[in-house]
Each structure stands twice: as structure tokens, then as C-alpha cells.
Tab-separated table of C-alpha atoms in Angstrom:
chain	number	residue	atom	x	y	z
A	117	MET	CA	257.188	35.086	262.416
A	118	GLN	CA	253.242	36.161	262.125
A	119	ILE	CA	251.204	32.713	261.997
A	120	PRO	CA	248.383	31.593	260.906
A	121	ILE	CA	245.824	29.598	262.803
A	122	ILE	CA	242.540	30.218	262.726
A	123	LYS	CA	241.783	27.409	264.850
A	124	ASN	CA	238.791	26.941	267.187
A	125	VAL	CA	239.496	27.666	270.936
A	126	LEU	CA	237.138	25.118	271.749
A	127	GLU	CA	238.101	22.446	269.024
A	128	GLN	CA	239.549	18.992	271.195
A	129	ASN	CA	235.741	19.766	273.524
A	130	ASP	CA	233.916	19.962	270.487
A	131	ASN	CA	236.031	17.104	269.083
A	132	LYS	CA	235.253	14.631	272.039
A	133	ALA	CA	231.999	14.992	272.162
A	134	GLU	CA	231.024	14.537	268.367
A	135	GLU	CA	232.556	11.152	269.262
A	136	LEU	CA	229.546	11.267	272.775
A	137	ARG	CA	227.132	12.209	270.477
A	138	THR	CA	227.805	9.557	268.176
A	139	ILE	CA	227.851	6.806	271.066
A	140	PHE	CA	224.840	8.118	272.112
A	141	LYS	CA	223.198	7.588	269.453
A	142	GLU	CA	224.068	4.180	268.613
A	143	LYS	CA	223.235	3.172	271.543
A	144	ASN	CA	219.987	5.149	270.434
A	145	ILE	CA	219.673	7.095	274.500
A	146	LEU	CA	218.580	11.122	273.884
A	147	VAL	CA	220.848	13.329	276.177
A	148	LEU	CA	219.856	16.575	277.027
A	149	ASN	CA	221.874	19.173	278.762
A	150	LEU	CA	220.844	21.016	281.421
A	151	ILE	CA	221.663	24.688	282.342
A	152	SER	CA	220.583	27.335	284.327
A	153	SER	CA	221.605	29.295	287.931
A	154	PRO	CA	222.653	27.199	290.905
A	155	GLY	CA	218.840	26.956	292.908
A	156	ALA	CA	216.671	26.979	289.093
A	157	GLY	CA	215.095	23.543	290.594
A	158	LYS	CA	217.345	21.171	288.497
A	159	THR	CA	217.366	18.622	290.517
A	160	SER	CA	214.521	19.191	291.697
A	161	LEU	CA	212.043	18.947	288.051
A	162	LEU	CA	214.980	15.424	287.784
A	163	GLU	CA	213.123	14.098	290.974
A	164	ARG	CA	209.991	14.687	289.908
A	165	THR	CA	210.350	13.597	286.232
A	166	LEU	CA	212.750	10.283	287.080
A	167	CYS	CA	209.528	9.780	289.216
A	168	ASP	CA	206.386	10.046	287.341
A	169	LEU	CA	207.867	8.784	283.874
A	170	SER	CA	209.723	5.799	285.945
A	171	LYS	CA	207.231	3.628	283.773
A	172	GLU	CA	207.860	4.340	280.057
A	173	PHE	CA	211.561	5.156	279.992
A	174	LYS	CA	214.738	4.188	282.172
A	175	PHE	CA	216.753	7.211	282.732
A	176	ALA	CA	221.193	8.048	283.811
A	177	VAL	CA	221.891	11.764	284.970
A	178	ILE	CA	225.354	12.910	284.924
A	179	GLU	CA	225.604	15.292	288.179
A	180	GLY	CA	227.700	17.444	288.119
A	181	ASP	CA	228.545	19.955	290.915
A	182	LEU	CA	231.711	21.787	292.229
A	183	GLN	CA	231.990	19.553	295.479
A	184	THR	CA	229.289	16.823	297.230
A	185	ASP	CA	227.699	14.192	295.759
A	186	ASN	CA	224.150	15.088	297.590
A	187	ASP	CA	222.370	15.412	294.086
A	188	ALA	CA	223.358	12.351	292.937
A	189	LYS	CA	221.646	10.306	296.443
A	190	ARG	CA	219.005	12.788	295.662
A	191	ILE	CA	218.485	10.865	292.886
A	192	ALA	CA	219.774	7.722	293.119
A	193	LYS	CA	216.835	7.250	295.322
A	194	THR	CA	214.283	7.598	291.984
A	195	GLY	CA	215.753	3.812	290.965
A	196	ALA	CA	217.667	6.203	288.111
A	197	GLN	CA	221.422	5.763	287.427
A	198	ALA	CA	223.526	8.180	288.527
A	199	VAL	CA	227.120	9.417	288.301
A	200	GLN	CA	228.043	12.304	290.467
A	201	ILE	CA	231.028	14.374	288.543
A	202	ASN	CA	232.717	16.622	290.929
A	203	THR	CA	234.598	19.514	289.669
A	204	GLU	CA	236.802	20.953	292.419
A	205	GLY	CA	235.375	24.099	292.019
A	206	GLY	CA	235.094	24.580	288.189
A	207	CYS	CA	232.358	25.945	286.424
A	208	HIS	CA	231.580	24.269	283.975
A	209	LEU	CA	231.179	20.167	282.661
A	210	ASN	CA	233.330	19.298	279.772
A	211	ALA	CA	233.269	16.791	276.968
A	212	SER	CA	236.090	14.954	279.062
A	213	MET	CA	234.470	14.329	282.359
A	214	VAL	CA	230.599	13.917	280.833
A	215	GLY	CA	233.205	10.839	278.523
A	216	GLU	CA	234.628	9.462	281.917
A	217	ALA	CA	231.326	10.122	283.860
A	218	VAL	CA	230.038	7.678	281.170
A	219	LYS	CA	231.949	4.853	281.416
A	220	ALA	CA	230.140	4.076	284.988
A	221	LEU	CA	226.750	3.517	282.985
A	222	ASP	CA	224.643	0.699	282.107
A	223	LEU	CA	224.506	2.243	278.264
A	224	ASP	CA	222.800	-0.546	277.177
A	225	ASN	CA	220.226	0.554	279.692
A	226	ILE	CA	219.519	3.798	278.648
A	227	ASP	CA	216.495	5.422	277.612
A	228	ILE	CA	217.274	8.834	278.365
A	229	LEU	CA	220.447	10.857	279.740
A	230	PHE	CA	219.553	14.104	280.650
A	231	ILE	CA	223.287	15.648	281.877
A	232	GLU	CA	223.253	18.304	284.860
A	233	ASN	CA	225.575	20.804	284.717
A	234	VAL	CA	226.986	22.674	287.471
A	235	GLY	CA	224.956	26.007	288.645
A	236	ASN	CA	226.058	28.900	286.184
A	237	MET	CA	224.501	30.645	283.288
A	238	VAL	CA	227.381	30.881	281.399
A	239	CYS	CA	230.645	28.545	281.213
A	240	PRO	CA	228.445	25.740	281.040
A	241	VAL	CA	226.749	27.492	277.148
A	242	ASP	CA	230.492	26.879	275.914
A	243	PHE	CA	231.504	23.836	276.945
A	244	ASP	CA	229.050	20.591	273.634
A	245	CYS	CA	229.439	17.898	276.310
A	246	GLY	CA	228.140	14.931	273.289
A	247	GLU	CA	224.648	16.304	274.509
A	248	LYS	CA	221.250	16.120	271.646
A	249	MET	CA	220.116	19.736	273.080
A	250	LYS	CA	220.911	22.275	275.709
A	251	ILE	CA	217.916	22.691	278.290
A	252	ALA	CA	217.448	25.765	280.131
A	253	ILE	CA	215.621	25.924	283.977
A	254	LEU	CA	215.013	29.302	285.088
A	255	SER	CA	212.847	30.104	288.220
A	256	THR	CA	210.581	32.808	288.902
A	257	THR	CA	212.967	33.826	292.040
A	258	GLU	CA	215.656	34.936	290.182
A	259	GLY	CA	214.023	37.771	288.234
A	260	ASP	CA	211.902	37.355	284.198
A	261	ASP	CA	215.622	39.689	283.294
A	262	LYS	CA	217.929	36.777	283.734
A	263	PRO	CA	216.701	35.500	279.767
A	264	GLU	CA	218.126	39.050	278.599
A	265	LYS	CA	221.393	39.263	281.244
A	266	TYR	CA	222.212	35.435	279.503
A	267	PRO	CA	221.307	36.128	275.644
A	268	THR	CA	223.404	33.350	274.961
A	269	LEU	CA	222.340	30.266	277.116
A	270	PHE	CA	218.256	31.332	275.583
A	271	GLU	CA	219.849	31.040	272.355
A	272	ALA	CA	221.787	27.880	273.036
A	273	ALA	CA	219.050	25.862	274.204
A	274	SER	CA	216.191	24.131	272.627
A	275	ALA	CA	213.819	25.205	275.525
A	276	MET	CA	213.922	26.796	278.362
A	277	VAL	CA	211.920	25.491	281.567
A	278	LEU	CA	210.558	28.204	283.657
A	279	ASN	CA	210.561	26.442	286.915
A	280	LYS	CA	208.593	27.777	290.427
A	281	LEU	CA	205.367	29.092	288.987
A	282	ASP	CA	203.560	28.323	292.384
A	283	LEU	CA	205.598	31.502	293.264
A	284	LEU	CA	204.770	34.160	291.086
A	285	PRO	CA	201.222	35.391	293.495
A	286	TYR	CA	204.026	36.672	295.853
A	287	ILE	CA	206.490	37.618	293.441
A	288	ASN	CA	207.368	40.621	291.090
A	289	PHE	CA	207.918	38.261	287.533
A	290	LYS	CA	206.374	39.225	285.016
A	291	VAL	CA	206.372	35.412	282.426
A	292	ASP	CA	205.907	37.238	279.448
A	293	THR	CA	208.606	40.207	279.992
A	294	ALA	CA	211.293	36.841	280.245
A	295	ILE	CA	209.732	34.243	277.405
A	296	ASN	CA	210.083	37.250	275.585
A	297	HIS	CA	213.392	38.092	275.528
A	298	ALA	CA	214.197	34.953	275.974
A	299	LYS	CA	212.093	33.850	272.360
A	300	ARG	CA	214.226	37.020	270.991
A	301	LEU	CA	217.235	35.471	269.523
A	302	ASN	CA	215.656	32.270	269.275
A	303	ASN	CA	212.149	31.636	268.649
A	304	LYS	CA	212.333	28.304	268.223
A	305	LEU	CA	212.291	27.963	271.550
A	306	SER	CA	210.136	25.784	273.340
A	307	VAL	CA	209.016	27.068	276.701
A	308	PHE	CA	207.390	24.746	279.527
A	309	PRO	CA	206.269	27.537	282.826
A	310	VAL	CA	205.955	24.180	285.624
A	311	SER	CA	206.153	24.140	288.827
A	312	CYS	CA	207.442	21.140	291.124
A	313	THR	CA	205.738	21.605	293.865
A	314	THR	CA	201.910	21.269	292.588
A	315	SER	CA	203.087	19.811	289.719
A	316	ASP	CA	201.066	22.076	287.237
A	317	GLY	CA	202.566	22.511	283.212
A	318	LEU	CA	204.841	18.697	283.833
A	319	ASP	CA	201.939	17.738	281.586
A	320	GLY	CA	204.019	19.658	278.591
A	321	TRP	CA	207.220	18.782	279.830
A	322	TYR	CA	206.786	15.791	279.827
A	323	ASN	CA	204.956	15.175	276.028
A	324	TYR	CA	207.947	17.434	275.010
A	325	LEU	CA	210.587	14.356	276.124
A	326	ARG	CA	209.007	11.848	274.286
A	327	THR	CA	208.406	13.380	271.363
A	328	LEU	CA	211.789	14.091	271.369
A	329	LYS	CA	212.994	10.405	272.366
A	330	LYS	CA	210.933	9.196	268.766
A	331	MET	CA	212.689	11.906	266.977
G	221	MET	CA	236.038	31.088	285.432
G	222	HIS	CA	235.626	29.163	282.098
G	223	GLU	CA	238.055	31.374	281.021
G	224	PHE	CA	240.880	29.299	282.843
G	225	ALA	CA	239.687	26.246	280.475
G	226	ILE	CA	239.291	28.903	277.273
G	227	ALA	CA	243.445	29.900	277.908
G	228	GLN	CA	244.213	25.989	278.640
G	229	SER	CA	242.961	25.210	275.440
G	230	ILE	CA	244.776	28.119	273.450
G	231	LYS	CA	247.944	27.178	275.089
G	232	ASP	CA	247.414	24.258	273.734
G	233	ILE	CA	246.535	25.365	270.506
G	234	ILE	CA	249.727	26.936	270.137
G	235	TYR	CA	251.405	24.402	271.502
G	236	ASN	CA	250.304	21.944	268.093
G	237	ASN	CA	250.913	25.016	266.087
G	238	ILE	CA	254.766	25.305	267.328
G	239	LYS	CA	256.052	22.138	267.223
G	240	PRO	CA	257.647	22.436	264.050
G	241	TYR	CA	259.565	25.364	265.657
G	242	LEU	CA	260.557	23.781	268.671
G	243	ASP	CA	261.916	20.625	267.115
G	244	LYS	CA	264.730	23.327	264.855
G	245	SER	CA	264.944	25.339	268.652
G	246	SER	CA	264.780	25.106	271.281
G	247	GLN	CA	264.494	28.573	272.129
G	248	ILE	CA	261.120	30.089	270.158
G	249	GLU	CA	259.364	32.020	272.494
G	250	VAL	CA	255.885	33.100	271.448
G	251	GLU	CA	255.959	36.848	271.277
G	252	LEU	CA	251.691	37.361	270.529
G	253	VAL	CA	248.584	35.566	270.225
G	254	LYS	CA	245.500	36.670	268.391
G	255	VAL	CA	241.870	35.597	269.903
G	256	ARG	CA	238.767	36.455	267.929
G	257	CYS	CA	235.756	36.428	270.391
G	258	GLY	CA	232.515	37.404	268.958
G	259	ALA	CA	230.431	40.004	270.814
G	260	LEU	CA	228.176	37.069	272.532
G	261	SER	CA	231.013	34.474	273.526
G	262	GLN	CA	230.440	35.389	277.212
G	263	ILE	CA	234.855	35.464	277.107
G	264	VAL	CA	235.839	38.227	279.547
G	265	PRO	CA	239.080	40.110	278.172
G	266	ASN	CA	240.662	41.269	280.761
G	267	ILE	CA	240.908	38.031	283.444
G	268	LEU	CA	241.680	35.418	279.285
G	269	GLU	CA	244.312	37.671	280.177
G	270	GLU	CA	245.938	36.602	283.704
G	271	ALA	CA	244.022	33.702	282.739
G	272	PHE	CA	246.751	32.695	280.148
G	273	LYS	CA	249.153	34.349	282.035
G	274	ALA	CA	248.761	31.811	285.043
G	275	VAL	CA	248.529	28.589	283.402
G	276	ASN	CA	251.935	29.828	282.015
G	277	LEU	CA	253.652	31.356	284.676
G	278	GLU	CA	256.283	27.779	284.674
G	279	ASP	CA	255.959	28.255	279.954
G	280	ARG	CA	259.751	28.701	278.234
G	281	ALA	CA	257.884	29.604	275.357
G	282	LEU	CA	254.427	31.255	276.296
G	283	LYS	CA	255.304	33.180	280.301
G	284	ASN	CA	256.281	35.620	278.284
G	285	THR	CA	253.557	35.760	275.406
G	286	ARG	CA	251.423	38.814	275.019
G	287	LEU	CA	247.528	37.790	274.791
G	288	GLU	CA	245.198	39.705	272.671
G	289	VAL	CA	241.981	39.352	272.367
G	290	GLU	CA	239.563	41.878	269.888
G	291	ILE	CA	236.287	41.603	270.630
G	292	VAL	CA	233.894	41.192	266.809
G	293	GLN	CA	230.414	42.595	265.920
G	294	ALA	CA	227.696	39.930	266.367
G	295	LYS	CA	225.813	39.830	263.277
G	296	LEU	CA	221.813	39.271	263.255
G	297	GLU	CA	219.272	38.643	260.944
G	298	CYS	CA	216.268	39.877	261.695
G	299	LEU	CA	213.202	37.540	261.442
G	300	ILE	CA	210.339	40.781	260.350
G	301	CYS	CA	212.661	42.605	257.442
G	302	GLY	CA	215.426	40.199	257.033
G	303	LYS	CA	217.884	43.058	256.566
G	304	GLU	CA	221.488	41.706	258.718
G	305	TYR	CA	222.752	44.274	261.269
G	306	THR	CA	226.157	43.673	263.535
G	307	ARG	CA	225.983	44.471	267.139
G	308	ALA	CA	229.546	45.717	269.519
G	309	THR	CA	228.217	44.296	272.904
G	310	LYS	CA	225.457	41.966	275.107
G	311	GLU	CA	223.196	44.992	275.640
G	312	GLU	CA	222.731	46.032	272.460
G	313	ILE	CA	221.207	43.120	271.095
G	314	PHE	CA	217.530	43.786	272.656
G	315	LEU	CA	217.509	46.812	270.667
G	316	PRO	CA	215.462	47.190	268.192
G	317	CYS	CA	215.727	46.425	264.329
G	318	PRO	CA	217.462	49.842	262.947
G	319	TYR	CA	215.675	48.605	259.890
G	320	CYS	CA	211.995	48.005	261.107
G	321	ASN	CA	212.178	48.988	264.519
G	322	SER	CA	210.562	45.406	265.532
G	323	VAL	CA	211.624	43.928	268.728
G	324	SER	CA	210.789	40.363	267.885
G	325	SER	CA	212.926	37.501	266.459
G	326	ASN	CA	216.888	37.652	265.526
G	327	LYS	CA	218.606	35.425	264.114
G	328	LEU	CA	221.563	35.653	265.600
G	329	LEU	CA	224.585	34.977	262.632
G	330	GLU	CA	227.514	35.407	264.030
G	331	GLY	CA	228.898	36.507	268.093
G	332	LYS	CA	229.948	33.263	269.741
G	333	GLU	CA	232.707	32.228	268.562
G	334	MET	CA	235.994	31.406	270.083
G	335	ILE	CA	239.267	31.685	267.406
G	336	VAL	CA	243.118	31.322	267.874
G	337	ASP	CA	243.798	33.887	264.367
G	338	HIS	CA	247.565	34.174	264.150
G	339	ILE	CA	250.277	34.051	266.935
G	340	GLU	CA	254.213	36.157	266.340
G	341	ILE	CA	257.437	34.212	267.114
G	342	ASN	CA	260.490	35.042	267.848
G	343	THR	CA	263.034	32.065	266.778
G	344	GLU	CA	266.019	34.304	267.267
G	345	GLU	CA	269.302	32.532	269.851
């Protein structure tokens, strides 16, 4: 006997994410889900952002990693609230993990919450965590073909931070190639080429955060 | 790797749908589950099949279920000429628009979805 179903596989996660989004909206918290491969500089970008904008915004970070609380310790040093989720091998965060982590945060004292997803350009894209937007982070050392290889992330993201600009003189990375491919499926993608080491381009990223927070 | 999480979600959806039948007979078995995935859904069909087997190894109703994945073409709109066209794989997404040859911007209309389409159950003893 055939039973028709026609259900979105991720419906349960999507429903939980919607619940979280409602809470974040009520509390007027801007939530951004940062997705990149391991080592692209998510934590470095956060350290810079949290320090440089500490007088303007109250930040919190949910750190997703397979193991260790190294990243949460780095974030806590900036004075922001930080919660670590260890996925114990799991390749992405999902809405219920974020829901649990949120319980450890003082939501009345947060302007901007970053979800630093597990380093992975594939799996985290499919799992809505209740964020307002996904932010893709690409670093120059990964190669300019990554947006072509992983189009789904760049299609789903609202912005791309292109990190490690300071290394361009030493590597063969074509900025235009990466940006053109990233925008191929997403012509609204905002792009911020930056270096967390030299501070180049960070002002553009900070202004973007200020604009998002006012929206 | 996220195929395991997807496999678990598919299992949950199947159980939500076979509950009325299970209430009548504890012996039912699910023979087939058909899943449709868009070309950009990031699912590797044979990994999903293996993951589905692994999460159901000890499940009476699902341990012999065959999972079939149908990859559905992605549908795109060219933002230069406005025409719609389809692409079968992720790699083909970056080919020029078949109508105006543009390589600039497309809008993805369909291609990321993951849908449990139907199941087939055996209600015989």
C-alpha cells in the first residue's frame, strides 16, 4: 500500500528554528550564523569584531566545535557571553542544539548573537538555527574556486566575508573570480574583503553590522 | 556526514505517518521510502542510503526498508534575459544561460529541497 507524504525532511528542525527566531525577535537580538571551512578565520573575525565594537554592542557567541572549548575561551577573553557546544563528531549545529545553548545566555543583555557553526562548508547550510542571516566566510588560502565548488552556501548566505586579504601577495587567488562565482546564484550577496591581521576592510563589515542592527 | 541527521529525520517522518497503521497491526513493515532531493541539496544518495540503513538496523518496521533518492533538476531564472531553465547537477550551474549565454546572475527557483514523497507499506502478517 502506498502512502503519500510530501513532507520537507527538515521540517522538525525548521519549526524549532522558527520558534527561536520568534524569541530572538521579541528580545530584539540580531542573530547571525557564521559558516565556513575550518581555519577560514571565523573566530579571528569574531575576536576583532567583539573587541572593536565592544562599546557599541553587547555581544554573545554560541561556539560550535566537534571538541574542545578553545574557541569559547578565546571569545570569553573579549568580555562577551560565550557558550560552547561540542557536537562530539557531528558536522553541523541544528536548531535544538542552539535552543539548548541559548538557555545559558542572558538574552536581555544581548544586541548581537553570533552562532559560530562547526567548520564545514556543506552540512551547516541545510540546518536553520533560527538566525536572521547566514554569513559565509571564505579565506584567500582556500582557493578562489570554493564558491564554484560549494554554490549552496553562497546562495544561502546574505554576505560573504573574504578573509586573509593580507596573504594575497603570496598566493594565486583571484578576488574577482571568487566574488563572481559567489554572486552567480546570489546577486544580492554583500561582499566584505578583509584582513583580521592588518584590519583592512573591517570598517565595511562593521558598518554592515550597524545597518543590520538598525533594520 | 549530515546524511545521518537527514536519515534520522526521514525515520521520524515515516513514524509520524505509519502510526495509525501501527496502532492496528504491530506487524507492518515499510518496504520503500521515496525521497526527492534537488540538485543543489548537498545530499549524496548512496551515503544517505547507508545512513538510513544504519539508523534502522534494529528497527522492526524499517530494518528492511529500501530508500530511493530521486535527484530533481534545479530550476534557475536568468536575471539578464528573464528566461527559466533547468540544470541537472551542481557543476552545470555555472554554465552560461542557454538562451542569452550570460554568465552573470541567476536566481535559484528550485533545487535545494529535500522531500519525503511517499512510502510503501506491507500490512500483511
